[in-house]
JSON list of C-alpha atoms in Angstrom, two decimals:
[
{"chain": "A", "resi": 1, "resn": "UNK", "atom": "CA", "xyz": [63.84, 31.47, -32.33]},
{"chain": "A", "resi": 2, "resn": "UNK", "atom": "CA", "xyz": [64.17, 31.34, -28.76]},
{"chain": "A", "resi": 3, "resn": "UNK", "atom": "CA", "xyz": [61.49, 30.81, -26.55]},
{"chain": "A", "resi": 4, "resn": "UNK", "atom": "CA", "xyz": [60.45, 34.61, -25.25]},
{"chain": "A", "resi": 5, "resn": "UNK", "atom": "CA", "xyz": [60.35, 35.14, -29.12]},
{"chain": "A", "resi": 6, "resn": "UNK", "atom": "CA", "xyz": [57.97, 32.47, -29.34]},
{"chain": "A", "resi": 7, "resn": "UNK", "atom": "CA", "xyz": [55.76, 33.40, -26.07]},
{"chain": "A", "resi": 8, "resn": "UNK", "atom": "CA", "xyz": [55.64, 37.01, -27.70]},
{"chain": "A", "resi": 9, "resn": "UNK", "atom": "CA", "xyz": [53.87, 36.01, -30.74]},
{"chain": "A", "resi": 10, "resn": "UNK", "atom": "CA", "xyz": [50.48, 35.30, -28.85]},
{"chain": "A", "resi": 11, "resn": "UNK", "atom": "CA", "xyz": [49.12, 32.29, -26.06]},
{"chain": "A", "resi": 12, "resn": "UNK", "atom": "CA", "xyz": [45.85, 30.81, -25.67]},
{"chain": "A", "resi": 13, "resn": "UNK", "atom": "CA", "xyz": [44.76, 29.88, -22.33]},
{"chain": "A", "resi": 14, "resn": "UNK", "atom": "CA", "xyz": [41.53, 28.25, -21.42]},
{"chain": "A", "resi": 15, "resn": "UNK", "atom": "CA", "xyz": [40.07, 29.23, -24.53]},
{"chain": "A", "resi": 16, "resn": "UNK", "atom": "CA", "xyz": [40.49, 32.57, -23.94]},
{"chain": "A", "resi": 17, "resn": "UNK", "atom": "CA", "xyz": [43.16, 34.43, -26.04]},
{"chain": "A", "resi": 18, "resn": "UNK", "atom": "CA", "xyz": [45.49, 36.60, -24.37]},
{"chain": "A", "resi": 19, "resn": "UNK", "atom": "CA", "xyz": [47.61, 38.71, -26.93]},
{"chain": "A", "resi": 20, "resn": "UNK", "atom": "CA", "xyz": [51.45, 39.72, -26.01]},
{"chain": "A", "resi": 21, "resn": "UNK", "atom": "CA", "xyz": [53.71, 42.28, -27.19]},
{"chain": "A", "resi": 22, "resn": "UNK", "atom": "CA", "xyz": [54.83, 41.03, -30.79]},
{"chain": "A", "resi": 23, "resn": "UNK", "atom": "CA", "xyz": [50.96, 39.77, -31.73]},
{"chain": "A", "resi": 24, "resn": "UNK", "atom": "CA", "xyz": [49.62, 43.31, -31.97]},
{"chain": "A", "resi": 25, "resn": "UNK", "atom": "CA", "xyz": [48.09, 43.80, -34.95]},
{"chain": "A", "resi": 26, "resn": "UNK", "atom": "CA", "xyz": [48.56, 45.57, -38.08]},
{"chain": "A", "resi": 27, "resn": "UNK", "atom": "CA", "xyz": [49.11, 49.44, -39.11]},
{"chain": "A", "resi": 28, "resn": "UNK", "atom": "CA", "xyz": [48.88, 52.62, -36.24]},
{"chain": "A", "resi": 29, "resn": "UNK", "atom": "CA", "xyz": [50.51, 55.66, -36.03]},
{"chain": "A", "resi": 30, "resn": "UNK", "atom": "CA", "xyz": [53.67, 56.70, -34.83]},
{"chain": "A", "resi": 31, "resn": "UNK", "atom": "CA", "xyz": [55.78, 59.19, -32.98]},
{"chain": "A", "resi": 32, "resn": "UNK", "atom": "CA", "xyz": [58.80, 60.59, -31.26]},
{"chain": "A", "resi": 33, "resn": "UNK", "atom": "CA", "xyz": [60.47, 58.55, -28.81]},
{"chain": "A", "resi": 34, "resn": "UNK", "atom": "CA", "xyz": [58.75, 58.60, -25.09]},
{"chain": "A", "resi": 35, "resn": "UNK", "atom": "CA", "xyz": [61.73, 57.09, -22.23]},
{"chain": "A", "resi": 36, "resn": "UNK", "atom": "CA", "xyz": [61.06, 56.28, -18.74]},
{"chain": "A", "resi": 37, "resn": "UNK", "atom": "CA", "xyz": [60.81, 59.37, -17.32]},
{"chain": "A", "resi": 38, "resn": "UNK", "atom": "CA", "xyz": [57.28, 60.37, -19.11]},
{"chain": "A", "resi": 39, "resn": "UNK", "atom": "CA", "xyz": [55.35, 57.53, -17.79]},
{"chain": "A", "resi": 40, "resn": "UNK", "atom": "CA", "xyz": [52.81, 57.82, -14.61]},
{"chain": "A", "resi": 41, "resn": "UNK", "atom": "CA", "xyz": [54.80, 56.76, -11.29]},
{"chain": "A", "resi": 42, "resn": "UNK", "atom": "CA", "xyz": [57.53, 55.16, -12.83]},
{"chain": "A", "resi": 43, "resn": "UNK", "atom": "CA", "xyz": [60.91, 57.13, -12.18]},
{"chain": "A", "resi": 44, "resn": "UNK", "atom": "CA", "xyz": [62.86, 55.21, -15.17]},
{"chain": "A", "resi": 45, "resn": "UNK", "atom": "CA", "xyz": [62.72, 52.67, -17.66]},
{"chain": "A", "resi": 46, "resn": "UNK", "atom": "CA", "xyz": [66.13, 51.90, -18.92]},
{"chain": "A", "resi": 47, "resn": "UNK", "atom": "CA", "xyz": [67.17, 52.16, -22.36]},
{"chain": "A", "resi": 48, "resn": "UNK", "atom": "CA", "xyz": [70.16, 50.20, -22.69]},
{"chain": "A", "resi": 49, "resn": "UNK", "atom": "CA", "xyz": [72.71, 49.54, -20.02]},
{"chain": "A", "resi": 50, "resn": "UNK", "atom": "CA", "xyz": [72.00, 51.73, -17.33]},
{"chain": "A", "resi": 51, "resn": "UNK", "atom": "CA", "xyz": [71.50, 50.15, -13.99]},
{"chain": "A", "resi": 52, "resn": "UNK", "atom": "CA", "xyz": [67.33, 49.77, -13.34]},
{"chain": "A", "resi": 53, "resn": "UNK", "atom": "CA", "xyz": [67.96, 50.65, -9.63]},
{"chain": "A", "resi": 54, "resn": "UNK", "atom": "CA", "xyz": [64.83, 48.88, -8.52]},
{"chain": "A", "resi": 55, "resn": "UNK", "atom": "CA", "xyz": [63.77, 48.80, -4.85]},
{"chain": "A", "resi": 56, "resn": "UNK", "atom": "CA", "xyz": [62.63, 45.03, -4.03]},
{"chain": "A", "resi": 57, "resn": "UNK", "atom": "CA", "xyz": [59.92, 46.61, -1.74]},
{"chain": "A", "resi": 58, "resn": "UNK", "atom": "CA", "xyz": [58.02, 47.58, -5.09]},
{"chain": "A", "resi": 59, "resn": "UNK", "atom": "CA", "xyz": [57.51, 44.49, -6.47]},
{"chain": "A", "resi": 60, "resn": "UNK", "atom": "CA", "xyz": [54.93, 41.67, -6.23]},
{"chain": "A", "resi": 61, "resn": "UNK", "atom": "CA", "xyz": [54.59, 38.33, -7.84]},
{"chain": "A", "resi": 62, "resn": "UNK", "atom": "CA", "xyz": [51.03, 38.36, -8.25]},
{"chain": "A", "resi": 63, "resn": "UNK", "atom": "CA", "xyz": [50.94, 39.65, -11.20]},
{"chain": "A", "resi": 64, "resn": "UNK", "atom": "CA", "xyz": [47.59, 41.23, -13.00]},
{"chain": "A", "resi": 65, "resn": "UNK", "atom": "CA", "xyz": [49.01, 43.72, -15.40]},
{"chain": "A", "resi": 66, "resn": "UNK", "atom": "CA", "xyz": [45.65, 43.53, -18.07]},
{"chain": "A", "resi": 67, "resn": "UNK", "atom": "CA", "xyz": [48.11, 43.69, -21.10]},
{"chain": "A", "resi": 68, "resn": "UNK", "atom": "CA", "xyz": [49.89, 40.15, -20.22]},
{"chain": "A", "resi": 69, "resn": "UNK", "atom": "CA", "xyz": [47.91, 39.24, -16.69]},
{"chain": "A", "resi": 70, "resn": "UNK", "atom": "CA", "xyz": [49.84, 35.84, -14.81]},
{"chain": "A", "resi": 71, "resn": "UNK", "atom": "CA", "xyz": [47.80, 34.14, -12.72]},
{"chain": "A", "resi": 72, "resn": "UNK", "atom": "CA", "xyz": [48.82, 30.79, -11.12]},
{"chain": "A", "resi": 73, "resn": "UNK", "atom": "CA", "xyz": [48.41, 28.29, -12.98]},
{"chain": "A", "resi": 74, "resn": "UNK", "atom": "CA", "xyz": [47.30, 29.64, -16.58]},
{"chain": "A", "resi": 75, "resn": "UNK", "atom": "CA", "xyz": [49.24, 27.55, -19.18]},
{"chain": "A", "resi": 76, "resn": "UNK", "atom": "CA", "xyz": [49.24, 28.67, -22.87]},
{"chain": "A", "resi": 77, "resn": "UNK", "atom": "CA", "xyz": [49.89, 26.56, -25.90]},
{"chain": "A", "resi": 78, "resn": "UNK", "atom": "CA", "xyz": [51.56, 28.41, -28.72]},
{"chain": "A", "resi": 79, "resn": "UNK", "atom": "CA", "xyz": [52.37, 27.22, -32.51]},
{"chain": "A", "resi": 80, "resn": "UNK", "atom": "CA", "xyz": [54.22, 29.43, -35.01]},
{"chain": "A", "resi": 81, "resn": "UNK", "atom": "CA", "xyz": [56.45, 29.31, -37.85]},
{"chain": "A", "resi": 82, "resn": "UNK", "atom": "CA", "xyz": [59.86, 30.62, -37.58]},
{"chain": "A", "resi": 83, "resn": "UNK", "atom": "CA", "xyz": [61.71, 32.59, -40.21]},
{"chain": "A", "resi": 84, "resn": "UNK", "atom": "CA", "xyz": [63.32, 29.14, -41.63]},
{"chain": "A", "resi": 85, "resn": "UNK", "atom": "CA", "xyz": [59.47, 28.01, -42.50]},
{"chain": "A", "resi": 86, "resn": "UNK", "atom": "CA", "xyz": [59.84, 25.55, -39.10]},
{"chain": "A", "resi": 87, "resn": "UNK", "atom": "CA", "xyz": [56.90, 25.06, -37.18]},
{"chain": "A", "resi": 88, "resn": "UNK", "atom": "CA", "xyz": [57.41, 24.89, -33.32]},
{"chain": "A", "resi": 89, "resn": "UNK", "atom": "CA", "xyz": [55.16, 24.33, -30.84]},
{"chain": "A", "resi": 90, "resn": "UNK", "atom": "CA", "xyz": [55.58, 25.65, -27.15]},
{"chain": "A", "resi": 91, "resn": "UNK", "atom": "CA", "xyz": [53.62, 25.08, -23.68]},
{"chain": "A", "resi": 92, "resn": "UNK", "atom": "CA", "xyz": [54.36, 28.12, -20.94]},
{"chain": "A", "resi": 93, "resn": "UNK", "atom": "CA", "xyz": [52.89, 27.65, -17.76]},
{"chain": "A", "resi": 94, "resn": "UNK", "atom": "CA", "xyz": [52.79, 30.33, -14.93]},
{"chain": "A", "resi": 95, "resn": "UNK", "atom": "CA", "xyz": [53.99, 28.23, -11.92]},
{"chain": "A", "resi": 96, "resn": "UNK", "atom": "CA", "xyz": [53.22, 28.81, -8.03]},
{"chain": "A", "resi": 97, "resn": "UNK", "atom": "CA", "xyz": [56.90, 29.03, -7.55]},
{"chain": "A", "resi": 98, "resn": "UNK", "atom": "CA", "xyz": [58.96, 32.03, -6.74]},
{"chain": "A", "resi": 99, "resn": "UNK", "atom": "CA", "xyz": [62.72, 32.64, -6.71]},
{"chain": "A", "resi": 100, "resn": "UNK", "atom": "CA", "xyz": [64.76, 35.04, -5.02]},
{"chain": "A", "resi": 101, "resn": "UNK", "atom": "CA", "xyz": [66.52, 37.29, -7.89]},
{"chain": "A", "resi": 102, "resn": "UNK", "atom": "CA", "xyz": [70.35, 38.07, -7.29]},
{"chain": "A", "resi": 103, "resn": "UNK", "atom": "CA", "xyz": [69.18, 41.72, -7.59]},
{"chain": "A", "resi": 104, "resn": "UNK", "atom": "CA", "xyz": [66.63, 41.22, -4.71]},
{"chain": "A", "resi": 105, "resn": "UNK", "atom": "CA", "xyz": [63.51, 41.08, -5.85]},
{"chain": "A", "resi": 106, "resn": "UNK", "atom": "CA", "xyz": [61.46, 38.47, -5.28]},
{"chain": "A", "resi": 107, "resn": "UNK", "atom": "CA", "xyz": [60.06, 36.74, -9.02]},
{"chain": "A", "resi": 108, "resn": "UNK", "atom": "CA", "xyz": [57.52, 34.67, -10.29]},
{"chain": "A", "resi": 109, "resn": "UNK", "atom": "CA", "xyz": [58.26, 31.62, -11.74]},
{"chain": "A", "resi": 110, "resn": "UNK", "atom": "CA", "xyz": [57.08, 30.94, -15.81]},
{"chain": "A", "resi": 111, "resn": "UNK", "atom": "CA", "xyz": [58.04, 27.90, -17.13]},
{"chain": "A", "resi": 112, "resn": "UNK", "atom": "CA", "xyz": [58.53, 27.13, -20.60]},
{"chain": "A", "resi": 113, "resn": "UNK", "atom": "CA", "xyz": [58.70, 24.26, -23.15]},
{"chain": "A", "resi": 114, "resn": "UNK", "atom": "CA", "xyz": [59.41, 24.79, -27.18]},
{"chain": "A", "resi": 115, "resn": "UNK", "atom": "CA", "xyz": [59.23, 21.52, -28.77]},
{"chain": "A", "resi": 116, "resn": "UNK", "atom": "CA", "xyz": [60.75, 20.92, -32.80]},
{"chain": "A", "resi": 117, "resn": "UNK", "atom": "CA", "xyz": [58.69, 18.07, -33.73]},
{"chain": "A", "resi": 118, "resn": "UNK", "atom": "CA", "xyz": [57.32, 16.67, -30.31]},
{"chain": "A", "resi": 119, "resn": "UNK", "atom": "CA", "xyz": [60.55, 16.64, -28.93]},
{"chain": "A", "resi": 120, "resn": "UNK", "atom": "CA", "xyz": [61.60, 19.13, -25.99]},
{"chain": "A", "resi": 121, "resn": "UNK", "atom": "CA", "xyz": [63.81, 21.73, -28.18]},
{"chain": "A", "resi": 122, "resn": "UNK", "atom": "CA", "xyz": [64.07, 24.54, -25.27]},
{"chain": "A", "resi": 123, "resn": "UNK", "atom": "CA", "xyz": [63.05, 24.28, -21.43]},
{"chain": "A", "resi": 124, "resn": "UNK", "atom": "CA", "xyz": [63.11, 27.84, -19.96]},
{"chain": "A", "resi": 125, "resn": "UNK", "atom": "CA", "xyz": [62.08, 28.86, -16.71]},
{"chain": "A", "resi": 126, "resn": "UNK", "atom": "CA", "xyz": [61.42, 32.49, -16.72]},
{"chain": "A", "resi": 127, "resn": "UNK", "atom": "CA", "xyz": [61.50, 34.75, -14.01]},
{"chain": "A", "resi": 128, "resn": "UNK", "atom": "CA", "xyz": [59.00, 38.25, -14.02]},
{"chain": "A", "resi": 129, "resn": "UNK", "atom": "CA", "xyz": [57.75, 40.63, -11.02]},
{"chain": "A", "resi": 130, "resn": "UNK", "atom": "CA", "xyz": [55.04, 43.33, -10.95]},
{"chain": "A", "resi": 131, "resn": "UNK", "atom": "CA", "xyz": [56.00, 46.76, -9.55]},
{"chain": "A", "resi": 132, "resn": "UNK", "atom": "CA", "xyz": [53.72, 49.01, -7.59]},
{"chain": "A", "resi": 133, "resn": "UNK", "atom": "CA", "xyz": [52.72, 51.25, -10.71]},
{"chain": "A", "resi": 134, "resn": "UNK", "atom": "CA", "xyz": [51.12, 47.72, -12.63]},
{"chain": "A", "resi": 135, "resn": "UNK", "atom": "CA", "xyz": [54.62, 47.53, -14.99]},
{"chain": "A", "resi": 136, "resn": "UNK", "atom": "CA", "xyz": [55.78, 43.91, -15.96]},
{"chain": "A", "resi": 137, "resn": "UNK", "atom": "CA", "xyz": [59.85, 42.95, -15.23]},
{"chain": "A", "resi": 138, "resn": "UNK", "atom": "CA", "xyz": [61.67, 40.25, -16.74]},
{"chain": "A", "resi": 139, "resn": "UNK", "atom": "CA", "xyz": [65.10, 39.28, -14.54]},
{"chain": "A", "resi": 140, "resn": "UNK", "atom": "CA", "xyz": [66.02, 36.50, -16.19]},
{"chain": "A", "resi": 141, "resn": "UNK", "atom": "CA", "xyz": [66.11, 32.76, -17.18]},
{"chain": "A", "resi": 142, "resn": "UNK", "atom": "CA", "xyz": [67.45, 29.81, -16.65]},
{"chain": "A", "resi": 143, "resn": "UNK", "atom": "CA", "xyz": [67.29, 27.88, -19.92]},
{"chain": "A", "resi": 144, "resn": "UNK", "atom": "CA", "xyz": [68.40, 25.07, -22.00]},
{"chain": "A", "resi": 145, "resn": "UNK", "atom": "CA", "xyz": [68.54, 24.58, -25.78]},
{"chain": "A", "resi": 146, "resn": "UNK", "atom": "CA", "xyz": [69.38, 20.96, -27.26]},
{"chain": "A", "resi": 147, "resn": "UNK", "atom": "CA", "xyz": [70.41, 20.59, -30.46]},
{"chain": "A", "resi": 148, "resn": "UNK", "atom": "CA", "xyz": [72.32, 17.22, -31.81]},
{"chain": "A", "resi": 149, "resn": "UNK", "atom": "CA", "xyz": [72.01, 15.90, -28.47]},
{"chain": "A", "resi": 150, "resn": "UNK", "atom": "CA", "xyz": [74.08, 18.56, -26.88]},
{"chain": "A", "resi": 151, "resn": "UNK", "atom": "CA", "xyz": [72.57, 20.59, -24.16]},
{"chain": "A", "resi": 152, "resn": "UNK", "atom": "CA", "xyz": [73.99, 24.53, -24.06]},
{"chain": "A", "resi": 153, "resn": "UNK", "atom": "CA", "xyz": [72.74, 26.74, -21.25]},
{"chain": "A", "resi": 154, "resn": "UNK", "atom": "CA", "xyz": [74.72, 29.78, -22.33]},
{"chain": "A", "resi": 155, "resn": "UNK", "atom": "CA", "xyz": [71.30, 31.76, -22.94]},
{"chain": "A", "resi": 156, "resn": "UNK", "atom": "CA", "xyz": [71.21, 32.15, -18.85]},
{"chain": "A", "resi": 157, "resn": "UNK", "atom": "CA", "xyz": [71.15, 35.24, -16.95]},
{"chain": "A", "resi": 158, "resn": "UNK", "atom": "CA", "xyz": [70.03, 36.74, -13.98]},
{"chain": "A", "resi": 159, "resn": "UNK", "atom": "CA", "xyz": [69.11, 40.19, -12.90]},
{"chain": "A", "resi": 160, "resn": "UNK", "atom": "CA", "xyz": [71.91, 41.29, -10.48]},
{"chain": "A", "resi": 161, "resn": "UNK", "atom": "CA", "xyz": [74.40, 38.84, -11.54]},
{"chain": "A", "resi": 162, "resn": "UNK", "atom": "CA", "xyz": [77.66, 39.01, -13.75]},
{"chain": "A", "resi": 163, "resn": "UNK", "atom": "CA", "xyz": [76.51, 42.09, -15.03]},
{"chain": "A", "resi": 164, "resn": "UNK", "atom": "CA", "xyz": [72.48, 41.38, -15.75]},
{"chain": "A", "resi": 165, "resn": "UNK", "atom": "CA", "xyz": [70.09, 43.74, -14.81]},
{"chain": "A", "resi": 166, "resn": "UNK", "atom": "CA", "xyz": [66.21, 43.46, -15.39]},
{"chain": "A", "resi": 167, "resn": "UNK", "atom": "CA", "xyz": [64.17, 45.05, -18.14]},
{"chain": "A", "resi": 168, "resn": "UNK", "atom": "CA", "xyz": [60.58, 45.87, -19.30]},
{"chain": "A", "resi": 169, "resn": "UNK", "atom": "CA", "xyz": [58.19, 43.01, -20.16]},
{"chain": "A", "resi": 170, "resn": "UNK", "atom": "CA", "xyz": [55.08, 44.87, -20.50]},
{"chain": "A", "resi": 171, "resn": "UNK", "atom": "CA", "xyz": [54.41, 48.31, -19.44]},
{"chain": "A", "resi": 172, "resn": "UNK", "atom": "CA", "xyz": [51.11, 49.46, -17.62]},
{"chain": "A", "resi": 173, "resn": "UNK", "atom": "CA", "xyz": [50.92, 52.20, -19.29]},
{"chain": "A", "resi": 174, "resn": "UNK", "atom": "CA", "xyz": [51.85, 51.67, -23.16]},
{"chain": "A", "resi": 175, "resn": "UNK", "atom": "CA", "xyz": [52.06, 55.02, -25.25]},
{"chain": "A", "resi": 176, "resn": "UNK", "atom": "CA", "xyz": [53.16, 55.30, -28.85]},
{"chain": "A", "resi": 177, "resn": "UNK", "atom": "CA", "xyz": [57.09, 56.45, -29.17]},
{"chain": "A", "resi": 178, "resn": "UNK", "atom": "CA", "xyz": [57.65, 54.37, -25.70]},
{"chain": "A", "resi": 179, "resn": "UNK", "atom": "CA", "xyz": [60.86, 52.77, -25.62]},
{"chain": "A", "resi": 180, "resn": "UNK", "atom": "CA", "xyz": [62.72, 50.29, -23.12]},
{"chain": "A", "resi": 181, "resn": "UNK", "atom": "CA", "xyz": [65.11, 47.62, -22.35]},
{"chain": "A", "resi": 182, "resn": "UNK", "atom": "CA", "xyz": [63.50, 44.15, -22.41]},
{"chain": "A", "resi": 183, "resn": "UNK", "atom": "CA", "xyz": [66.13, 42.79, -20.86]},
{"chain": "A", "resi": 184, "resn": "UNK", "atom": "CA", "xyz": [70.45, 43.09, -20.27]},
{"chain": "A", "resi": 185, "resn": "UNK", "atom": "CA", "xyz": [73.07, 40.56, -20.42]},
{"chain": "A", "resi": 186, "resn": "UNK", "atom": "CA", "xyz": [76.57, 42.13, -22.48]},
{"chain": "A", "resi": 187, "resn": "UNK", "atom": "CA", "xyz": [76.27, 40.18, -25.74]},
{"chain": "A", "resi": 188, "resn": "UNK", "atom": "CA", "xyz": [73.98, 37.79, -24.49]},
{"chain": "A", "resi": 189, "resn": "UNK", "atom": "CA", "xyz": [70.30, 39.57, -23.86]},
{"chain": "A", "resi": 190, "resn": "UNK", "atom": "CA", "xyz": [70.10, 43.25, -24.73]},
{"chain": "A", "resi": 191, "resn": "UNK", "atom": "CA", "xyz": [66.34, 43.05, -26.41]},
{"chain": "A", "resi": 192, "resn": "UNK", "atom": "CA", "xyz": [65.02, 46.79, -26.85]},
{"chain": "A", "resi": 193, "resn": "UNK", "atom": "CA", "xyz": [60.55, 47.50, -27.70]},
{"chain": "A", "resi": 194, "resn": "UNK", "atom": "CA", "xyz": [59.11, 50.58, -29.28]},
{"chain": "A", "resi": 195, "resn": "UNK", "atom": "CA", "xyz": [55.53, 51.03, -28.76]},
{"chain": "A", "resi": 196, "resn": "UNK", "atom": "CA", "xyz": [54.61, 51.69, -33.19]},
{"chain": "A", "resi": 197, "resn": "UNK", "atom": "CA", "xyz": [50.83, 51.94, -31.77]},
{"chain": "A", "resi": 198, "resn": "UNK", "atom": "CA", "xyz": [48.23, 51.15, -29.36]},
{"chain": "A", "resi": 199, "resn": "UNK", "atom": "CA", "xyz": [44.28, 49.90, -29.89]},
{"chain": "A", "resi": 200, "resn": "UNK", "atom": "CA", "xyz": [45.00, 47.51, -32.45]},
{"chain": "A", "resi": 201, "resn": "UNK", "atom": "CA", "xyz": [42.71, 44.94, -34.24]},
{"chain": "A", "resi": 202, "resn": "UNK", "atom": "CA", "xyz": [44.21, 41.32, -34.23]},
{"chain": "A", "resi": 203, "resn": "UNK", "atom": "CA", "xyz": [42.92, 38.03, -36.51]},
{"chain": "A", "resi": 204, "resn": "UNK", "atom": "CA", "xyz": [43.81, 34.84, -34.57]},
{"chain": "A", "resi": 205, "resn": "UNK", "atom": "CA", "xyz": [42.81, 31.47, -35.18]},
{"chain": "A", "resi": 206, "resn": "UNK", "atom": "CA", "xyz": [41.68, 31.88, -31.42]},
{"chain": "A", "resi": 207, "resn": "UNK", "atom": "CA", "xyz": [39.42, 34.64, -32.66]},
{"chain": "A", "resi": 208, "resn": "UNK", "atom": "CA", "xyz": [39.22, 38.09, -33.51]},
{"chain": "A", "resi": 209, "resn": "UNK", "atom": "CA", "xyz": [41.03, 40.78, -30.50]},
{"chain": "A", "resi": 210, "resn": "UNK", "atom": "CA", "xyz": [41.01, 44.49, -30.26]},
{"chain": "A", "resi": 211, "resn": "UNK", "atom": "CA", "xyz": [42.94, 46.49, -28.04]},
{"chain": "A", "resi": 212, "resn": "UNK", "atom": "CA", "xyz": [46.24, 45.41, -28.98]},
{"chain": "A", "resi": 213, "resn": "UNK", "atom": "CA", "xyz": [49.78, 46.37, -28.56]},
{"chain": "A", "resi": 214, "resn": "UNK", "atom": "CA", "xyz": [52.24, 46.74, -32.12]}
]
């Protein structure tokens, strides 16, 4: 489990619980299939690997999208239990850095930490951007896994580089049926979402949430 699988099963900041995409709650309806070209202000999300064709102009890295909000500074502390019955614990931390994506747009730093008992398993620095219509981009990472003392970094990729493009991290405006790249890197990162349902109720030991995204 890497560590955007991780940061997708929930984060609590502050004391205040802030839910992302693969916390979302249980049961909601269904339907067809909604693409990029249905949602408000947004000319395309792509599906798989289409160039996303973004215009660096459109994008901020203050980012306040109320589904996943990033402000400076917020640090969440995460513990799950992966499929092999391993617990990992993992601190993400929205930084006041920036980077300069290959692609052109200008991204917020995220950086992130998994630890396997205490020990740094994972360190990640993420990179996301807001465009003008409120939807969340991921371009990329820089990462490193260690395992047996060895450290591999082949989980890299950035948007506009060998290939990479960018992908949806959270849309602004989530419908059932949506679909959308996460993310694009040949045989590397090619993550897809489906939207299963919106308005969800969600049990957490942080408390109990309603609003959320399946």
């Amino acid at each position: 489990m890497n560590a955007r699988a991780i940061k997708r099963a929930g984060a609590v900041t502050a004391g205040i619980a802030v839910l992302l995409p693969a916390l979302a709650g249980c049961g909601g309806s269904s339907g067809g299939d909604k693409s990029a070209a249905t949602q408000p202000g947004t000319d395309t999300f792509p599906q798989s690997s289409e160039p996303s064709n973004l215009n660096p102009a459109d994008f901020t890295t203050q980012i306040d999208n109320p589904y996943w909000p990033m402000p400076v500074g917020a640090r969440w502390q995460v513990r799950v239990t992966d499929p092999q019955g391993e617990s990992l614990n993992e601190v993400i931390t929205v930084t006041n850095q920036t980077k300069k994506i290959a692609d052109g747009v200008t991204a917020r730093v995220v950086h992130d930490v998994v630890y396997d008992h205490g020990k740094p398993a994972e360190i990640t620095d993420d990179w996301y951007a807001q465009d003008k219509d409120g939807n969340i981009w991921y371009f990329g990472e820089n990462t490193a896994e260690f395992q047996n003392g060895k450290k591999d970094t082949s989980g890299s990729f950035e948007a506009g580089a060998k290939g990479a493009d960018a992908g949806i991290a959270m849309p602004a405006h989530p419908e059932v049926g949506l679909t959308y790249r996460e993310e694009y890197y040949a045989g590397h990162a090619e993550d897809r979402s489906k939207v299963l349902a919106i308005d969800q109720q969600v049990q957490a030991p942080a408390g109990h949430f309603t609003g959320a995204i399946l």
